[in-house]
């Protein structure tokens, strides 16, 4: 760890304090991102599992567990579980398909439009609009891997931009 830290500090000579603070900020943000993501996964699983159970959908518990796990892949994970729930609901009738759609929609609104932005904004202090566009960007650039790594990449880039561009507190005087 010390060798890595020393190598990183050599990339910005004379800015060792800024590099050290940047790494500390990044460690904090990545930790809270992981906690926030875990909370989001748990919430998605509970919302959908309980919702499917309340409407009487078969396999409600496994669907809830999968919904929580698949939440790690933005957009596509929840959509895959929705399609699976529709397939299961189709075996029970059209009314169950409609109810499963309502459960999915309510769960997604609660989790992704209310809960996650609040948690992530408090956890990592990055504007939600920046996060939205970078998820789209990294998904386009790197595909599924980009979707999985979009938020951590965003955290690294945002922390560097914030520390060295937006708020360069210990920048050397100009002309040096």
PDB file of N, CA and C in Angstrom, residues 35-48 67-68 70-75 77-79 103-120:
ATOM      1  N   UNK A  35     -21.955   1.124   0.790  1.00  0.00           N
ATOM      2  CA  UNK A  35     -23.023   1.049   1.790  1.00  0.00           C
ATOM      3  C   UNK A  35     -24.358   1.471   1.157  1.00  0.00           C
ATOM      4  N   UNK A  36     -24.344   2.560   0.401  1.00  0.00           N
ATOM      5  CA  UNK A  36     -25.561   3.028  -0.264  1.00  0.00           C
ATOM      6  C   UNK A  36     -26.088   2.028  -1.272  1.00  0.00           C
ATOM      7  N   UNK A  37     -25.189   1.409  -2.030  1.00  0.00           N
ATOM      8  CA  UNK A  37     -25.588   0.398  -3.012  1.00  0.00           C
ATOM      9  C   UNK A  37     -26.170  -0.820  -2.315  1.00  0.00           C
ATOM     10  N   UNK A  38     -25.558  -1.227  -1.225  1.00  0.00           N
ATOM     11  CA  UNK A  38     -26.083  -2.365  -0.463  1.00  0.00           C
ATOM     12  C   UNK A  38     -27.483  -2.054   0.061  1.00  0.00           C
ATOM     13  N   UNK A  39     -27.669  -0.849   0.550  1.00  0.00           N
ATOM     14  CA  UNK A  39     -28.981  -0.422   1.036  1.00  0.00           C
ATOM     15  C   UNK A  39     -29.996  -0.421  -0.102  1.00  0.00           C
ATOM     16  N   UNK A  40     -29.599   0.076  -1.264  1.00  0.00           N
ATOM     17  CA  UNK A  40     -30.472   0.102  -2.436  1.00  0.00           C
ATOM     18  C   UNK A  40     -30.858  -1.312  -2.862  1.00  0.00           C
ATOM     19  N   UNK A  41     -29.892  -2.224  -2.837  1.00  0.00           N
ATOM     20  CA  UNK A  41     -30.168  -3.617  -3.197  1.00  0.00           C
ATOM     21  C   UNK A  41     -31.155  -4.243  -2.218  1.00  0.00           C
ATOM     22  N   UNK A  42     -30.942  -3.989  -0.941  1.00  0.00           N
ATOM     23  CA  UNK A  42     -31.837  -4.520   0.083  1.00  0.00           C
ATOM     24  C   UNK A  42     -33.248  -3.954  -0.090  1.00  0.00           C
ATOM     25  N   UNK A  43     -33.338  -2.632  -0.314  1.00  0.00           N
ATOM     26  CA  UNK A  43     -34.644  -1.999  -0.479  1.00  0.00           C
ATOM     27  C   UNK A  43     -35.373  -2.546  -1.703  1.00  0.00           C
ATOM     28  N   UNK A  44     -34.675  -2.676  -2.815  1.00  0.00           N
ATOM     29  CA  UNK A  44     -35.314  -3.200  -4.032  1.00  0.00           C
ATOM     30  C   UNK A  44     -35.822  -4.616  -3.803  1.00  0.00           C
ATOM     31  N   UNK A  45     -35.022  -5.442  -3.150  1.00  0.00           N
ATOM     32  CA  UNK A  45     -35.436  -6.817  -2.879  1.00  0.00           C
ATOM     33  C   UNK A  45     -36.641  -6.880  -1.969  1.00  0.00           C
ATOM     34  N   UNK A  46     -36.632  -6.078  -0.916  1.00  0.00           N
ATOM     35  CA  UNK A  46     -37.753  -6.077   0.031  1.00  0.00           C
ATOM     36  C   UNK A  46     -39.011  -5.524  -0.634  1.00  0.00           C
ATOM     37  N   UNK A  47     -38.894  -4.367  -1.324  1.00  0.00           N
ATOM     38  CA  UNK A  47     -40.065  -3.769  -1.962  1.00  0.00           C
ATOM     39  C   UNK A  47     -40.722  -4.752  -2.929  1.00  0.00           C
ATOM     40  N   UNK A  48     -39.903  -5.357  -3.796  1.00  0.00           N
ATOM     41  CA  UNK A  48     -40.480  -6.249  -4.794  1.00  0.00           C
ATOM     42  C   UNK A  48     -40.926  -7.572  -4.186  1.00  0.00           C
ATOM     43  N   UNK A  67     -34.242  -9.646  -7.282  1.00  0.00           N
ATOM     44  CA  UNK A  67     -34.380  -8.205  -7.527  1.00  0.00           C
ATOM     45  C   UNK A  67     -33.308  -7.430  -6.770  1.00  0.00           C
ATOM     46  N   UNK A  68     -33.039  -7.851  -5.538  1.00  0.00           N
ATOM     47  CA  UNK A  68     -31.992  -7.195  -4.762  1.00  0.00           C
ATOM     48  C   UNK A  68     -30.621  -7.405  -5.370  1.00  0.00           C
ATOM     49  N   UNK A  70     -29.837  -8.283  -8.532  1.00  0.00           N
ATOM     50  CA  UNK A  70     -29.721  -7.696  -9.868  1.00  0.00           C
ATOM     51  C   UNK A  70     -29.723  -6.173  -9.851  1.00  0.00           C
ATOM     52  N   UNK A  71     -30.041  -5.582  -8.718  1.00  0.00           N
ATOM     53  CA  UNK A  71     -30.044  -4.126  -8.595  1.00  0.00           C
ATOM     54  C   UNK A  71     -28.639  -3.556  -8.816  1.00  0.00           C
ATOM     55  N   UNK A  72     -27.622  -4.384  -8.675  1.00  0.00           N
ATOM     56  CA  UNK A  72     -26.234  -3.933  -8.857  1.00  0.00           C
ATOM     57  C   UNK A  72     -25.972  -3.471 -10.296  1.00  0.00           C
ATOM     58  N   UNK A  73     -26.737  -3.985 -11.257  1.00  0.00           N
ATOM     59  CA  UNK A  73     -26.584  -3.580 -12.655  1.00  0.00           C
ATOM     60  C   UNK A  73     -27.660  -2.547 -12.965  1.00  0.00           C
ATOM     61  N   UNK A  74     -27.289  -1.269 -13.026  1.00  0.00           N
ATOM     62  CA  UNK A  74     -28.298  -0.230 -13.238  1.00  0.00           C
ATOM     63  C   UNK A  74     -29.135  -0.484 -14.499  1.00  0.00           C
ATOM     64  N   UNK A  75     -30.391  -0.217 -14.422  1.00  0.00           N
ATOM     65  CA  UNK A  75     -31.370  -0.280 -15.493  1.00  0.00           C
ATOM     66  C   UNK A  75     -31.643  -1.714 -15.966  1.00  0.00           C
ATOM     67  N   UNK A  77     -30.553  -4.745 -14.791  1.00  0.00           N
ATOM     68  CA  UNK A  77     -30.834  -5.720 -13.744  1.00  0.00           C
ATOM     69  C   UNK A  77     -32.294  -5.697 -13.316  1.00  0.00           C
ATOM     70  N   UNK A  78     -32.817  -4.522 -12.930  1.00  0.00           N
ATOM     71  CA  UNK A  78     -34.231  -4.454 -12.567  1.00  0.00           C
ATOM     72  C   UNK A  78     -35.159  -4.853 -13.725  1.00  0.00           C
ATOM     73  N   UNK A  79     -34.796  -4.481 -14.945  1.00  0.00           N
ATOM     74  CA  UNK A  79     -35.633  -4.841 -16.098  1.00  0.00           C
ATOM     75  C   UNK A  79     -35.661  -6.354 -16.298  1.00  0.00           C
ATOM     76  N   UNK A 103     -46.592  -3.562  -9.100  1.00  0.00           N
ATOM     77  CA  UNK A 103     -45.596  -3.768  -8.031  1.00  0.00           C
ATOM     78  C   UNK A 103     -44.229  -3.301  -8.499  1.00  0.00           C
ATOM     79  N   UNK A 104     -43.828  -3.710  -9.692  1.00  0.00           N
ATOM     80  CA  UNK A 104     -42.517  -3.319 -10.224  1.00  0.00           C
ATOM     81  C   UNK A 104     -42.416  -1.793 -10.338  1.00  0.00           C
ATOM     82  N   UNK A 105     -43.451  -1.173 -10.901  1.00  0.00           N
ATOM     83  CA  UNK A 105     -43.419   0.279 -11.105  1.00  0.00           C
ATOM     84  C   UNK A 105     -43.333   1.023  -9.773  1.00  0.00           C
ATOM     85  N   UNK A 106     -44.145   0.627  -8.806  1.00  0.00           N
ATOM     86  CA  UNK A 106     -44.118   1.281  -7.499  1.00  0.00           C
ATOM     87  C   UNK A 106     -42.761   1.071  -6.824  1.00  0.00           C
ATOM     88  N   UNK A 107     -42.265  -0.165  -6.865  1.00  0.00           N
ATOM     89  CA  UNK A 107     -40.970  -0.467  -6.242  1.00  0.00           C
ATOM     90  C   UNK A 107     -39.854   0.345  -6.892  1.00  0.00           C
ATOM     91  N   UNK A 108     -39.877   0.458  -8.220  1.00  0.00           N
ATOM     92  CA  UNK A 108     -38.836   1.206  -8.917  1.00  0.00           C
ATOM     93  C   UNK A 108     -38.904   2.698  -8.610  1.00  0.00           C
ATOM     94  N   UNK A 109     -40.107   3.237  -8.555  1.00  0.00           N
ATOM     95  CA  UNK A 109     -40.244   4.665  -8.229  1.00  0.00           C
ATOM     96  C   UNK A 109     -39.728   4.919  -6.818  1.00  0.00           C
ATOM     97  N   UNK A 110     -40.144   4.079  -5.866  1.00  0.00           N
ATOM     98  CA  UNK A 110     -39.693   4.267  -4.487  1.00  0.00           C
ATOM     99  C   UNK A 110     -38.186   4.124  -4.363  1.00  0.00           C
ATOM    100  N   UNK A 111     -37.650   3.091  -4.988  1.00  0.00           N
ATOM    101  CA  UNK A 111     -36.222   2.796  -4.830  1.00  0.00           C
ATOM    102  C   UNK A 111     -35.354   3.732  -5.662  1.00  0.00           C
ATOM    103  N   UNK A 112     -35.615   3.805  -6.970  1.00  0.00           N
ATOM    104  CA  UNK A 112     -34.667   4.520  -7.831  1.00  0.00           C
ATOM    105  C   UNK A 112     -34.926   6.015  -7.968  1.00  0.00           C
ATOM    106  N   UNK A 113     -36.151   6.457  -7.726  1.00  0.00           N
ATOM    107  CA  UNK A 113     -36.438   7.884  -7.875  1.00  0.00           C
ATOM    108  C   UNK A 113     -36.514   8.626  -6.554  1.00  0.00           C
ATOM    109  N   UNK A 114     -36.683   7.910  -5.456  1.00  0.00           N
ATOM    110  CA  UNK A 114     -36.799   8.563  -4.155  1.00  0.00           C
ATOM    111  C   UNK A 114     -35.643   8.157  -3.242  1.00  0.00           C
ATOM    112  N   UNK A 115     -35.556   6.885  -2.929  1.00  0.00           N
ATOM    113  CA  UNK A 115     -34.617   6.405  -1.926  1.00  0.00           C
ATOM    114  C   UNK A 115     -33.149   6.507  -2.364  1.00  0.00           C
ATOM    115  N   UNK A 116     -32.825   5.956  -3.524  1.00  0.00           N
ATOM    116  CA  UNK A 116     -31.420   5.930  -3.959  1.00  0.00           C
ATOM    117  C   UNK A 116     -30.830   7.326  -4.155  1.00  0.00           C
ATOM    118  N   UNK A 117     -31.516   8.261  -4.831  1.00  0.00           N
ATOM    119  CA  UNK A 117     -30.921   9.605  -4.942  1.00  0.00           C
ATOM    120  C   UNK A 117     -30.656  10.259  -3.592  1.00  0.00           C
ATOM    121  N   UNK A 118     -31.581  10.071  -2.641  1.00  0.00           N
ATOM    122  CA  UNK A 118     -31.367  10.650  -1.315  1.00  0.00           C
ATOM    123  C   UNK A 118     -30.165  10.014  -0.627  1.00  0.00           C
ATOM    124  N   UNK A 119     -30.093   8.695  -0.667  1.00  0.00           N
ATOM    125  CA  UNK A 119     -28.990   7.982  -0.015  1.00  0.00           C
ATOM    126  C   UNK A 119     -27.665   8.327  -0.685  1.00  0.00           C
ATOM    127  N   UNK A 120     -27.630   8.254  -2.008  1.00  0.00           N
ATOM    128  CA  UNK A 120     -26.372   8.497  -2.720  1.00  0.00           C
ATOM    129  C   UNK A 120     -25.927   9.954  -2.606  1.00  0.00           C
TER     130      UNK A 120
END
